[in-house]
Coordinates of C-alpha atoms and ligand atoms in Angstrom, one line a residue:
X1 CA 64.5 5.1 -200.8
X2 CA 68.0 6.1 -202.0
X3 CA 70.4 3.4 -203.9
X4 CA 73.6 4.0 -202.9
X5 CA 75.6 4.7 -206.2
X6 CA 79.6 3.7 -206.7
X7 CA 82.2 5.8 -207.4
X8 CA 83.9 5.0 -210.4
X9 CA 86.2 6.9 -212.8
X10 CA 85.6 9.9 -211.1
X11 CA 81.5 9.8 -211.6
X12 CA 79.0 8.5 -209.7
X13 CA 77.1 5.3 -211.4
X14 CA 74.9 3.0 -210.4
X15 CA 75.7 -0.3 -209.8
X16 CA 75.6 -3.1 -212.0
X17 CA 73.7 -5.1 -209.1
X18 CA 69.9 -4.0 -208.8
X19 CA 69.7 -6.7 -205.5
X20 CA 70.1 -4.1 -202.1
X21 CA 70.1 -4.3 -198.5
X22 CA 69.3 -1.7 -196.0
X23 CA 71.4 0.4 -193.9
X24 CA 69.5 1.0 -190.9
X25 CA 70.1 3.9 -187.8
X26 CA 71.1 1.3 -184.9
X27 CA 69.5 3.7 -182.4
X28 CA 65.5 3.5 -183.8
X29 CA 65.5 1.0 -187.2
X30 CA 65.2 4.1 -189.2
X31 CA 66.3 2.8 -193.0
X32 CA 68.5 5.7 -194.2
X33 CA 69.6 4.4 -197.4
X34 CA 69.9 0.7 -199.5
X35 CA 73.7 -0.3 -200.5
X36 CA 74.1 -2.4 -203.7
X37 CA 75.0 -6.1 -202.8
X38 CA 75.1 -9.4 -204.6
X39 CA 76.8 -11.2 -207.6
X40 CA 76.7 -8.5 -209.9
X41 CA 78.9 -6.0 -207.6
X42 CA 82.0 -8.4 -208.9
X43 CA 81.3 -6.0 -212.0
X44 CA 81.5 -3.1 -210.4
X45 CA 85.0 -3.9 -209.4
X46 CA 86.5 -5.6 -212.6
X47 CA 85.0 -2.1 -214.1
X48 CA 86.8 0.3 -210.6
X49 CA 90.2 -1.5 -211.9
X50 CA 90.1 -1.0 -215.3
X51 CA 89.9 2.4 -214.5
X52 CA 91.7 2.5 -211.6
X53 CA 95.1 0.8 -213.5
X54 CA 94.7 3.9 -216.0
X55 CA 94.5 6.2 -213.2
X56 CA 97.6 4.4 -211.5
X57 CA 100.2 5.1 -214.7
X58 CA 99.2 8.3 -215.1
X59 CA 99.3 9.2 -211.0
X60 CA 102.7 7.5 -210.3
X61 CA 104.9 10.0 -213.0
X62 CA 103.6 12.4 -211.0
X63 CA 106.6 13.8 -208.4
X64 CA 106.0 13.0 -205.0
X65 CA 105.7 16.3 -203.5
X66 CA 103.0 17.1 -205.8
X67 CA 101.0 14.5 -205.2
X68 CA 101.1 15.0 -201.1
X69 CA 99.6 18.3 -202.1
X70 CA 96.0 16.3 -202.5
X71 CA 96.4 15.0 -198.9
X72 CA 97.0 18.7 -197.9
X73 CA 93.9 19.7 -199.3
X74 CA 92.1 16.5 -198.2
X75 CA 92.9 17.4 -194.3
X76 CA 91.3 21.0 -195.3
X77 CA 88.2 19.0 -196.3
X78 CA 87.8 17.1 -193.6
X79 CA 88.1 19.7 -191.6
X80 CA 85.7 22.3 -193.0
X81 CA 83.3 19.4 -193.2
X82 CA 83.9 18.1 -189.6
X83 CA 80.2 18.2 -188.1
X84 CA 78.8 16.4 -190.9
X85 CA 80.9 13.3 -191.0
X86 CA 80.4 13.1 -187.7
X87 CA 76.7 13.4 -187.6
X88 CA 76.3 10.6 -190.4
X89 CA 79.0 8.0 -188.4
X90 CA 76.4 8.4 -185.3
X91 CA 73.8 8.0 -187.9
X92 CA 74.3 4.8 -189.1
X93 CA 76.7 3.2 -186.4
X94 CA 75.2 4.6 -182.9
X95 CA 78.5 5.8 -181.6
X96 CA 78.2 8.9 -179.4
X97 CA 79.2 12.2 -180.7
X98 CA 82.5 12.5 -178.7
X99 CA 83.6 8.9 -180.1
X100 CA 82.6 10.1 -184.1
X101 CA 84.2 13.5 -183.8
X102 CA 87.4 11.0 -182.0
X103 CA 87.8 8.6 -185.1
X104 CA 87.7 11.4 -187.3
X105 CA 90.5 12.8 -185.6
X106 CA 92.3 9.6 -186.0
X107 CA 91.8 9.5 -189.4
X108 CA 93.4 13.7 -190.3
X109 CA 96.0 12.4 -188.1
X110 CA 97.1 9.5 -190.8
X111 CA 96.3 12.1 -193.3
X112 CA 98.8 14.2 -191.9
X113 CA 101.4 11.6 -191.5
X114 CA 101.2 10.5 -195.3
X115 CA 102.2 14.0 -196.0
X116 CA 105.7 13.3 -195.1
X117 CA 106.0 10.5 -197.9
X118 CA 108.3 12.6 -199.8
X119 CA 110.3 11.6 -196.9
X120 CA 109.5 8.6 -195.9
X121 CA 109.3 6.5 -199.2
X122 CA 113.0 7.6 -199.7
X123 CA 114.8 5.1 -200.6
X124 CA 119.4 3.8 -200.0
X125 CA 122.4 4.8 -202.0
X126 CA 125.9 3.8 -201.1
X127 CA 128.3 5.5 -203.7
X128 CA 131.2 3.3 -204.5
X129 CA 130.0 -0.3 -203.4
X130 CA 133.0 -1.1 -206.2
X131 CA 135.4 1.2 -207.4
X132 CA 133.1 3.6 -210.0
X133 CA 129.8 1.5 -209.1
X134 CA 126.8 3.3 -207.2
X135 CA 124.1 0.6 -206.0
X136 CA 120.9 2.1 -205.0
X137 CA 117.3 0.9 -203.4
X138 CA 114.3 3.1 -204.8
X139 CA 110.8 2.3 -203.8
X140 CA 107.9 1.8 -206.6
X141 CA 104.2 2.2 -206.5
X142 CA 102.5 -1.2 -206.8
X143 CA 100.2 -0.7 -209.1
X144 CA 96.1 -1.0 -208.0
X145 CA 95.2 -1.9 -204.0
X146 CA 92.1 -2.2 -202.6
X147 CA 90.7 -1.7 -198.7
X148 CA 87.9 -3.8 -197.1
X149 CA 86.5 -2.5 -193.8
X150 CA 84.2 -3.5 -190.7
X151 CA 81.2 -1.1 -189.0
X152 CA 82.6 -0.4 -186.1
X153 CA 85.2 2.7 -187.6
X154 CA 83.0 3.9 -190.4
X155 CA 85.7 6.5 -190.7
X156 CA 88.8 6.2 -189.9
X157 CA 90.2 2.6 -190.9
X158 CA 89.9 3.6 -194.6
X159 CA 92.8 6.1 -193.5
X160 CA 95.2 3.8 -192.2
X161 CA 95.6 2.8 -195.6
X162 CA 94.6 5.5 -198.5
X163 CA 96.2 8.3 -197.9
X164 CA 99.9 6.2 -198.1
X165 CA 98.9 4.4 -201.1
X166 CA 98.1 7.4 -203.1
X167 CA 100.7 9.0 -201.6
X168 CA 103.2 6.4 -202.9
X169 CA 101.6 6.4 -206.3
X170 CA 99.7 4.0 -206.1
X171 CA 95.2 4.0 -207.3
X172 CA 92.7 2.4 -204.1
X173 CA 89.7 0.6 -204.3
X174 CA 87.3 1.2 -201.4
X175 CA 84.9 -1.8 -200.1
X176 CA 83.1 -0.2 -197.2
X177 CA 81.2 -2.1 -194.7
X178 CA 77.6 -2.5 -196.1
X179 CA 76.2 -1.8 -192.6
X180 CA 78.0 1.7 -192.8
X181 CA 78.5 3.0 -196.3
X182 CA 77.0 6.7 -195.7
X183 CA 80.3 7.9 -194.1
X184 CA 82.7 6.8 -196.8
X185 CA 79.8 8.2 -199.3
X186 CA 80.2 11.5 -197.7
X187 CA 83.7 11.0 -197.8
X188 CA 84.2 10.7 -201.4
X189 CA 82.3 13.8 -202.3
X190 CA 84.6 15.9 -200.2
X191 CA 87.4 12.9 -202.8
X192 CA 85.6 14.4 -205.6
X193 CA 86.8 17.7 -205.7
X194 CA 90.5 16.9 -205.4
X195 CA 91.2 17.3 -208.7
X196 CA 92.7 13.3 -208.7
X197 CA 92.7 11.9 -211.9
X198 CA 89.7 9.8 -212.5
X199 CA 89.7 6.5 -211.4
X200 CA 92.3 7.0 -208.6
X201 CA 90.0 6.4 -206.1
X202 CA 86.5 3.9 -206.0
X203 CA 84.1 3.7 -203.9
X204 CA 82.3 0.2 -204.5
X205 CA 79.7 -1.2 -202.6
X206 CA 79.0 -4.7 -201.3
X207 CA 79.4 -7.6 -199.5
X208 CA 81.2 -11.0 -200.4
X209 CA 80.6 -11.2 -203.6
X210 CA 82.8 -7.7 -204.6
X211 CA 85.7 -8.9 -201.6
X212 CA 86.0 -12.3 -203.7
X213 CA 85.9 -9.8 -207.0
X214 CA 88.8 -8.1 -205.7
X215 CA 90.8 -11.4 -204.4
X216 CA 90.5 -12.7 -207.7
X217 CA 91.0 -9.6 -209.4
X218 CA 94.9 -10.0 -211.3
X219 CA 95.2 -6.2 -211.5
X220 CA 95.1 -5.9 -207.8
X221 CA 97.8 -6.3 -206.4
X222 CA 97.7 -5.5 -202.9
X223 CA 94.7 -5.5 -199.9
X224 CA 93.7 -4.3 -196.9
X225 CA 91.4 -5.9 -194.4
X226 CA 89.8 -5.1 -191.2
X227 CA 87.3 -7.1 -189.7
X228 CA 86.7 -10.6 -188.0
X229 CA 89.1 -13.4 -187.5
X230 CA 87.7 -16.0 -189.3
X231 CA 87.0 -13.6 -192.5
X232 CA 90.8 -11.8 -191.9
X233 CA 92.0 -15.9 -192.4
X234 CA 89.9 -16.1 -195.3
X235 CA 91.0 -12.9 -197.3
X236 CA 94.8 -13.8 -196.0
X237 CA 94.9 -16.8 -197.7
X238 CA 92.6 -16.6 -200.6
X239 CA 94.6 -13.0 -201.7
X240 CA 98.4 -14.6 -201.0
X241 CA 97.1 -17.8 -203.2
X242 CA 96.1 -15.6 -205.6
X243 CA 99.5 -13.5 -205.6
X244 CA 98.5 -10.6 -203.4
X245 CA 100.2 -8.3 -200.9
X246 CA 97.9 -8.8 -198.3
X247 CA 97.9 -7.4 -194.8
X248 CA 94.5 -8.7 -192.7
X249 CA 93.9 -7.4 -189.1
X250 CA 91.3 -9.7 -187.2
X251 CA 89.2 -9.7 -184.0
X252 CA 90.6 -9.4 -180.7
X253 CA 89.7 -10.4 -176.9
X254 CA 92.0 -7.9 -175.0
X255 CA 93.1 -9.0 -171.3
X256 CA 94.3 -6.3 -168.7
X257 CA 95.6 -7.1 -165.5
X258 CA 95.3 -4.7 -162.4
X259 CA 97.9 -5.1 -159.8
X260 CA 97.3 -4.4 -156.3
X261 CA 100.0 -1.1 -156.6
X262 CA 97.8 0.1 -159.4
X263 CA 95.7 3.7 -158.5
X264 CA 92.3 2.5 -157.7
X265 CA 90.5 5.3 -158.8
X266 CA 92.2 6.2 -162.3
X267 CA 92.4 2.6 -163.2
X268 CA 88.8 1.4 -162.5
X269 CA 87.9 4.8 -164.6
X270 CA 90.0 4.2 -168.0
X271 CA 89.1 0.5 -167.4
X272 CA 85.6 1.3 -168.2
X273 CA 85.9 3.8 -170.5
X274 CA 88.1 0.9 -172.5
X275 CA 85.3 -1.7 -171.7
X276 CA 82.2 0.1 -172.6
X277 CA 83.4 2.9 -175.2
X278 CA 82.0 2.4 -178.6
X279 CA 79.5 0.3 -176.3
X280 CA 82.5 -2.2 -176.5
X281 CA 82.7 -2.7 -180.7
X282 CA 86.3 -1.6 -180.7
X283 CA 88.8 -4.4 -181.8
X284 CA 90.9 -2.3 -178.8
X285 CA 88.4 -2.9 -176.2
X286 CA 89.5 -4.5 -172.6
X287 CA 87.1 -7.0 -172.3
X288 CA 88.9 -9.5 -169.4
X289 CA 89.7 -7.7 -166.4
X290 CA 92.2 -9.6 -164.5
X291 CA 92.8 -8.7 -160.6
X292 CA 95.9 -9.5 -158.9
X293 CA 96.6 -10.1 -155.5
X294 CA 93.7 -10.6 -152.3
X295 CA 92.0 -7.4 -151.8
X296 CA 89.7 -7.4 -155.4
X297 CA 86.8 -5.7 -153.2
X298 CA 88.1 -2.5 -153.4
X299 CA 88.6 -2.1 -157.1
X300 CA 86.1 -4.7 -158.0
X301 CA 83.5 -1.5 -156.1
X302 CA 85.5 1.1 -157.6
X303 CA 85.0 -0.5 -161.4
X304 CA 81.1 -0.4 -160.5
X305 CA 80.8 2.4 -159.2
X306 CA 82.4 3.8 -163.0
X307 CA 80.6 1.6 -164.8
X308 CA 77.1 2.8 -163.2
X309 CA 76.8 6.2 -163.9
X310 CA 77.8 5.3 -167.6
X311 CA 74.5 7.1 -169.5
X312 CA 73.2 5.1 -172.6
X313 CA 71.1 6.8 -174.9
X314 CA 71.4 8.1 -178.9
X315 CA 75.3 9.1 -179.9
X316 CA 73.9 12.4 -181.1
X317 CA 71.9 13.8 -177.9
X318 CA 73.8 15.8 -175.6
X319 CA 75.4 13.8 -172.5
X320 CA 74.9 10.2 -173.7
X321 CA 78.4 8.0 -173.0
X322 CA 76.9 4.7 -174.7
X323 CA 75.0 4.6 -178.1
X324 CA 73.1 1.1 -179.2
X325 CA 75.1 -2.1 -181.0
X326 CA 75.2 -1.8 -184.6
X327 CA 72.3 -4.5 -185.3
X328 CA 69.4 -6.4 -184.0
X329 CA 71.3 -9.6 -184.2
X330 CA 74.8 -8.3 -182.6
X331 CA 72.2 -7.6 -180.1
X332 CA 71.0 -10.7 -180.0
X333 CA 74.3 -12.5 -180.3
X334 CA 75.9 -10.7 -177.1
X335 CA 72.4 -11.7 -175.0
X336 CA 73.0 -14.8 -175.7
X337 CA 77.4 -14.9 -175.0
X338 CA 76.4 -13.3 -171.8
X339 CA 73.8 -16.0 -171.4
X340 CA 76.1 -18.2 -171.9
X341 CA 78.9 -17.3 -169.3
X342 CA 76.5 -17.5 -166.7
X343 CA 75.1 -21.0 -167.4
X344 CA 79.1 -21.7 -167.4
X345 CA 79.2 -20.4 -163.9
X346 CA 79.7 -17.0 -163.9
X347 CA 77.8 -14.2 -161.9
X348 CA 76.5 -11.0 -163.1
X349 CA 77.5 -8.0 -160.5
X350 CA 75.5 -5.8 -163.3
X351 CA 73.4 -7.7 -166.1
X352 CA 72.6 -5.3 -168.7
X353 CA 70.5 -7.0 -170.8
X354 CA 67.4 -5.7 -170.1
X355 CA 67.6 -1.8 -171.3
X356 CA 65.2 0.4 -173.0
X357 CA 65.9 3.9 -173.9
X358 CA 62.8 6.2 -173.8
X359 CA 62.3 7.7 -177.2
X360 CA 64.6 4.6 -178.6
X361 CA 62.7 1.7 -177.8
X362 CA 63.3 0.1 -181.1
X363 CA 67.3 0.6 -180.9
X364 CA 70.1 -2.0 -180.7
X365 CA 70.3 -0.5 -176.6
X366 CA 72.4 -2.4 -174.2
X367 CA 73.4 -1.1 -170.6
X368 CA 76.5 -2.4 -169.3
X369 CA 77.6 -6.1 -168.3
X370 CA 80.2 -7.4 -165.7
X371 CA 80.5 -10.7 -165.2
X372 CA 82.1 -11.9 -162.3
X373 CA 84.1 -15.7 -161.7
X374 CA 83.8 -16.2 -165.7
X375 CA 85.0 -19.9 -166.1
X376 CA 88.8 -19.8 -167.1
X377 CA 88.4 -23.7 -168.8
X378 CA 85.1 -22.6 -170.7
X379 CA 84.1 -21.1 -174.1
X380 CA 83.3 -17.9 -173.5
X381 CA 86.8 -16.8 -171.9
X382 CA 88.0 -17.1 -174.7
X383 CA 85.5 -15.5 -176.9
X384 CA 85.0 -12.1 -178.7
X385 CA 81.8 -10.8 -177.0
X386 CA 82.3 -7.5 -179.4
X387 CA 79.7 -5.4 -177.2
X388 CA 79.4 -3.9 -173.5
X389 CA 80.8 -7.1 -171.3
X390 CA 83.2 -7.0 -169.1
X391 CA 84.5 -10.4 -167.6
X392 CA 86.4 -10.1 -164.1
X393 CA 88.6 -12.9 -162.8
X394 CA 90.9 -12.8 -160.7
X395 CA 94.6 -14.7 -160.3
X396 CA 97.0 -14.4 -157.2
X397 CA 100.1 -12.9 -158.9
X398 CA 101.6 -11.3 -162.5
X399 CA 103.2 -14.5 -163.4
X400 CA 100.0 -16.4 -163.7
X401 CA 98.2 -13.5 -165.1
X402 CA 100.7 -13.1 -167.8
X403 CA 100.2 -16.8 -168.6
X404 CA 96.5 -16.4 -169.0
X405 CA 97.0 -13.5 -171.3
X406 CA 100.0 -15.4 -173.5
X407 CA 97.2 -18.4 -173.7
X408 CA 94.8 -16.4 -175.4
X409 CA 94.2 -17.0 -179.3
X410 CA 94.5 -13.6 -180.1
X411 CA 97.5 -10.6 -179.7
X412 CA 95.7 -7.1 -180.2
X413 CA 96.4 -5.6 -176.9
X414 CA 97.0 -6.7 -173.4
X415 CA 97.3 -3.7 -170.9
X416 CA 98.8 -3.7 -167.3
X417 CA 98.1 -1.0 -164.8
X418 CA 100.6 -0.5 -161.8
X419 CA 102.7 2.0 -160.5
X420 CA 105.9 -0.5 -160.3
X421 CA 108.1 0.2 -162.8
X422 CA 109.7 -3.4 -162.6
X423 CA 106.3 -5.0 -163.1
X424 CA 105.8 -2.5 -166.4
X425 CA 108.8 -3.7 -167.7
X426 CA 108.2 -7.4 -167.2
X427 CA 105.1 -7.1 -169.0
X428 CA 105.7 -5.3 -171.6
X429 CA 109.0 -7.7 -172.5
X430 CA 106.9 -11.0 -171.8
X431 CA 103.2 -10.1 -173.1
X432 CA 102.6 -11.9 -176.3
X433 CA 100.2 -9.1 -177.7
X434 CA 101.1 -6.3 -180.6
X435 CA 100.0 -3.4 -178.7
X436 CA 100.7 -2.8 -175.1
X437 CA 99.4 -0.5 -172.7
X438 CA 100.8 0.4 -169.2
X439 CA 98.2 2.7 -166.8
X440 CA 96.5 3.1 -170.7
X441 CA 93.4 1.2 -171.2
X442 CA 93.0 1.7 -175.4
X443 CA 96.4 1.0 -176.7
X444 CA 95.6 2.5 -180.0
X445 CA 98.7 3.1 -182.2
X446 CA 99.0 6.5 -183.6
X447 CA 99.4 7.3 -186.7
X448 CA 103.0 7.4 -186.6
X449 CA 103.1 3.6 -185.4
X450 CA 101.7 0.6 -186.8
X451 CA 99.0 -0.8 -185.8
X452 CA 100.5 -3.9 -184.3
X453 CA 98.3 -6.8 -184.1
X454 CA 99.8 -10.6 -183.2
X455 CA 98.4 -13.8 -183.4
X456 CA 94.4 -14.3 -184.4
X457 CA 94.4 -10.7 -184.8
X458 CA 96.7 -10.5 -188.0
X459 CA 97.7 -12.1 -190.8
X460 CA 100.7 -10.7 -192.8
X461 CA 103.7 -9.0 -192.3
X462 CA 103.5 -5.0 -193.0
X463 CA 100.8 -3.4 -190.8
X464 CA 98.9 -0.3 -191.2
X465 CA 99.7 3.2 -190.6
X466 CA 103.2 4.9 -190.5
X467 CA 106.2 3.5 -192.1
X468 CA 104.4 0.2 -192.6
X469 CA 101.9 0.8 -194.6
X470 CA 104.9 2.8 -196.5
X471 CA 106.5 -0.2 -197.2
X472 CA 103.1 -2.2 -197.8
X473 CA 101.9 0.0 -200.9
X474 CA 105.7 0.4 -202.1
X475 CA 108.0 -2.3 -204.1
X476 CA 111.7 -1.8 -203.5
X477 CA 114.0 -2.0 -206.6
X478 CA 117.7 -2.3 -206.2
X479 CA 120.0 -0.7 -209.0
X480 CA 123.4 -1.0 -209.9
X481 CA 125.1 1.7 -211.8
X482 CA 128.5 1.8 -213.4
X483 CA 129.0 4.2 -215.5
X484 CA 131.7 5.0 -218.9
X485 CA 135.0 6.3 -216.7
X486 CA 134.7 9.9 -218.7
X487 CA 131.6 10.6 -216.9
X488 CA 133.7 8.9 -213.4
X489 CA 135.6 10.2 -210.8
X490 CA 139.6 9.7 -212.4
X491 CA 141.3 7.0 -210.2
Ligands
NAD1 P1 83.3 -8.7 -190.7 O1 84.4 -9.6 -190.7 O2 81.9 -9.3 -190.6 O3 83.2 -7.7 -192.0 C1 84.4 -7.0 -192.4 C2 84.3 -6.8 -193.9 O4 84.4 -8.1 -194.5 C3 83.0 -6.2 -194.4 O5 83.4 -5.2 -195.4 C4 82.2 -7.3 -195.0 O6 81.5 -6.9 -196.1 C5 83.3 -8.3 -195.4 N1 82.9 -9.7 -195.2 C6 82.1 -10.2 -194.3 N2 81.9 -11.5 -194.4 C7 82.6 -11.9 -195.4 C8 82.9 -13.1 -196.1 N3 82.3 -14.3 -195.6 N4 83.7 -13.2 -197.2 C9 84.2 -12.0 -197.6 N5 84.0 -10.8 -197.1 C10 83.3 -10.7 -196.0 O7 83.5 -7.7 -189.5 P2 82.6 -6.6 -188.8 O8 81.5 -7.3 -188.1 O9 82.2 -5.6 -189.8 O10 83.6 -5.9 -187.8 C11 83.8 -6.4 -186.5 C12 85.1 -7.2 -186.4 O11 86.2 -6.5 -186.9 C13 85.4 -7.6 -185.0 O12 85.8 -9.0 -185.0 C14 86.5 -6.7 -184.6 O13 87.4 -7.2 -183.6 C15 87.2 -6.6 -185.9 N6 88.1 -5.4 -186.0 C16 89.4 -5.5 -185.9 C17 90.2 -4.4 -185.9 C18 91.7 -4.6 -185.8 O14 92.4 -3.6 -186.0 N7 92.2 -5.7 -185.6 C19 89.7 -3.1 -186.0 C20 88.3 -3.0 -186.1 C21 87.5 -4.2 -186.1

């Protein structure tokens, strides 16, 4: 069985770890590869950032325009290559092929977007802030930055951050999820024939060990995470003790409140496709429905009826809307929350526990969950469920609803659907969430915006994407120039 090799001043080595675990298809067990893991990776990175600081002095002299042109050719590869990425993200995360060929997408589009850093690193000048005395604000590369990613986007997370820190000048360390790390190896072949100078991009395998190589790395200076709550608060603070930049997005638990002027049909439809897409492992899934006002029957039928004839199946077979969860034990895990909202007194108007996929009966395969009357003073409210669930309560008007969602420990989305433009407005002034969506049911920033996570869900300041993650992989250096009075204006 294949080791999974790094990628480290521009060659692919083996790592100095010889301990593995498996990377397994979600959809049948099949083991498609073993990723490096253990103490030894922290040598793999102290090793990436030598390298990778080399690669950084040499890369940031470069002019800006010129080093867009990588990302140019980048977007080219991706694009030539776009069937195979997408075949390996289904591979090893179960995702359908509609939602693999979709975070691809995602990810050319923040390609695309870094292209305009000649633009948008630009930095102030005001000529004459004293007579014969130009004070300017330039923005600098920081040095060596580093990303660490979850499963669920094997794809497209890396790109909220690399393509604007090399674009800024800056050398990037990937970590890739050890439960995913075919895509990003797939990834950096199409890296490897950029013509980058070695070293300005790793690919280093692992689990805690490297991220704890990397927070206490000195030569990093600035990090990326994506992943849980408790390990985004963890990274946050171990990284900003130890002098980083960091920026750590976290788990979510995304309420959206229907309002009895909402359209029935179209909102019980995007609903579910926001519930059950990704089979519900997207940190921008809706996962508490909220209905408003006394005639829930119609849309509480209306959700069921769109969450039935959801298919469920293997990402990569023709007509399938729902592939497997990532592992045996997320599996497990979501059995058990849903377990556990009934014994707290909900009701299950579809239990999907019980699902086996013939051909598949070995996969990670859950078939949709709603649970009805979910207890609002109980755990599992409150609780990221991370898979196909869909709690439904129900609350007699928007204030009250908006006071349940502003309760809730975490701020990644909140969504209201309506077709009152009053109500909109309300909630999108008063929601305490980063990303809001009105009649939309996955609030997902493009590329152009950052992705805007509050509370629980982030820890830091600059976000990805866009002009944030700009400013994130950038320092800002103010100079003052006056100048001998022959070379001056004459006053
Ligand atoms: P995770 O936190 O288990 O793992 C994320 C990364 O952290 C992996 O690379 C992993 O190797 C590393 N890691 C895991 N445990 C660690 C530890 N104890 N110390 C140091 N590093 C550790 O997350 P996951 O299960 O891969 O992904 C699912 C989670 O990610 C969900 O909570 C989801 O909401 C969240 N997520 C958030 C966003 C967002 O934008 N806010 C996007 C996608 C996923």
């Amino acid at each position: 069985m294949e080791i999974l090799k790094n990628y480290i001043n521009g060659i692919w080595v083996d790592s100095m770890s010889t301990k593995t675990i498996e990377v397994i298809n979600p959809a049948n067990q099949e083991v498609l590869a073993k990723v490096p893991c253990g103490p030894d990776t922290a040598k793999d990175i102290e090793i990436a950032t030598k390298f990778a600081f080399n690669a950084y002095k040499e890369w940031s002299k470069v002019p800006v325009m010129k080093r867009v042109q990588a990302l140019y050719k980048l977007k080219s590869l991706f694009e030539e290559n776009i069937g195979e990425i997408a075949e390996i993200i289904t591979k090893e995360s179960g995702k359908t092929k509609e939602e693999s060929f979709g975070e691809i997408q995602r990810a050319i589009e923040n390609i695309e977007v870094a292209c305009g850093t000649p633009m948008l690193m630009a930095g102030d000048v005001i000529e004459d802030i004293a007579t014969g005395v130009d004070e300017m604000m330039i923005r600098q590369p920081i040095g060596v930055a580093a990303c660490i990613t979850p499963f669920n986007f094997p794809c497209m997370i890396v790109f909220w951050f690399l393509p604007y820190a090399i674009a800024t000048g800056n050398a990037f360390i990937v970590k890739p999820s050890e439960k995913v790390p075919l895509t990003m190896m797939k990834l950096f072949e199409l890296i490897d024939k950029l013509d980058l100078p070695k070293g300005l991009l790793s690919l280093v395998h692992g689990g805690k060990e490297s991220v704890d190589a990397i927070l206490e790395n000195q030569t990093i200076k600035a990090v990326s995470f994506v992943g849980s709550t408790p390990v985004a608060k963890y990274i946050y603070s171990k990284g900003t003790a130890n002098g980083k930049r960091v920026q750590a997005q976290g788990g979510a638990k995304n309420p959206v409140i229907v309002l009895p002027d909402a359209d029935i049909e179209m909102s019980s439809k995007i609903i579910a496709d926001s519930v059950y897409g990704c089979a519900g492992q997207r940190c921008l899934a809706a996962s508490t429905i909220i209905t408003v006002g006394d005639d829930k029957r119609e849309i509480k039928d209306a959700i069921y009826e769109a969450v039935k004839s959801r298919t469920i199946g293997y990402g990569w077979d023709d007509g399938i809307s729902m592939g497997p969860v990532i592992t045996a034990e997320s599996k497990h895990r979501i059995t058990n929350l849903i377990q556990q909202g009934l014994d707290e007194g909900a009701s299950a108007l579809l239990d999907g526990r019980k699902t086996s996929v013939s051909g598949y009966e070995n996969g990670n395969f859950l078939s949709p969950t709603i649970l009805e009357n979910v207890a609002l003073d109980k755990n599992l409210i409150q609780t990221e469920i991370f898979g196909p669930v869909m709690s439904l309560i129900s609350m007699n008007n928007i204030e009250e609803a908006l006071r349940f969602v502003n309760n809730g420990n975490y701020g990644n989305m909140a969504c209201l659907f309506t077709s009152n433009g009053a109500s909109a407005r309300k909630f999108r002034n008063e929601a305490d969430a980063g990303n809001i969506g009105i009649n939309i049911g996955v609030a997902a920033p493009m590329a152009q915006f950052p992705f805007s996570g509050w509370k629980d869900s982030f820890f830091g300041d600059l976000h990805g994407q866009g002009k944030h993650a700009i400013e994130f992989f950038t320092q800002t250096k103010v100079v003052i120039e006056r100048w001998p009075n022959i070379w001056t204006r004459k006053f």
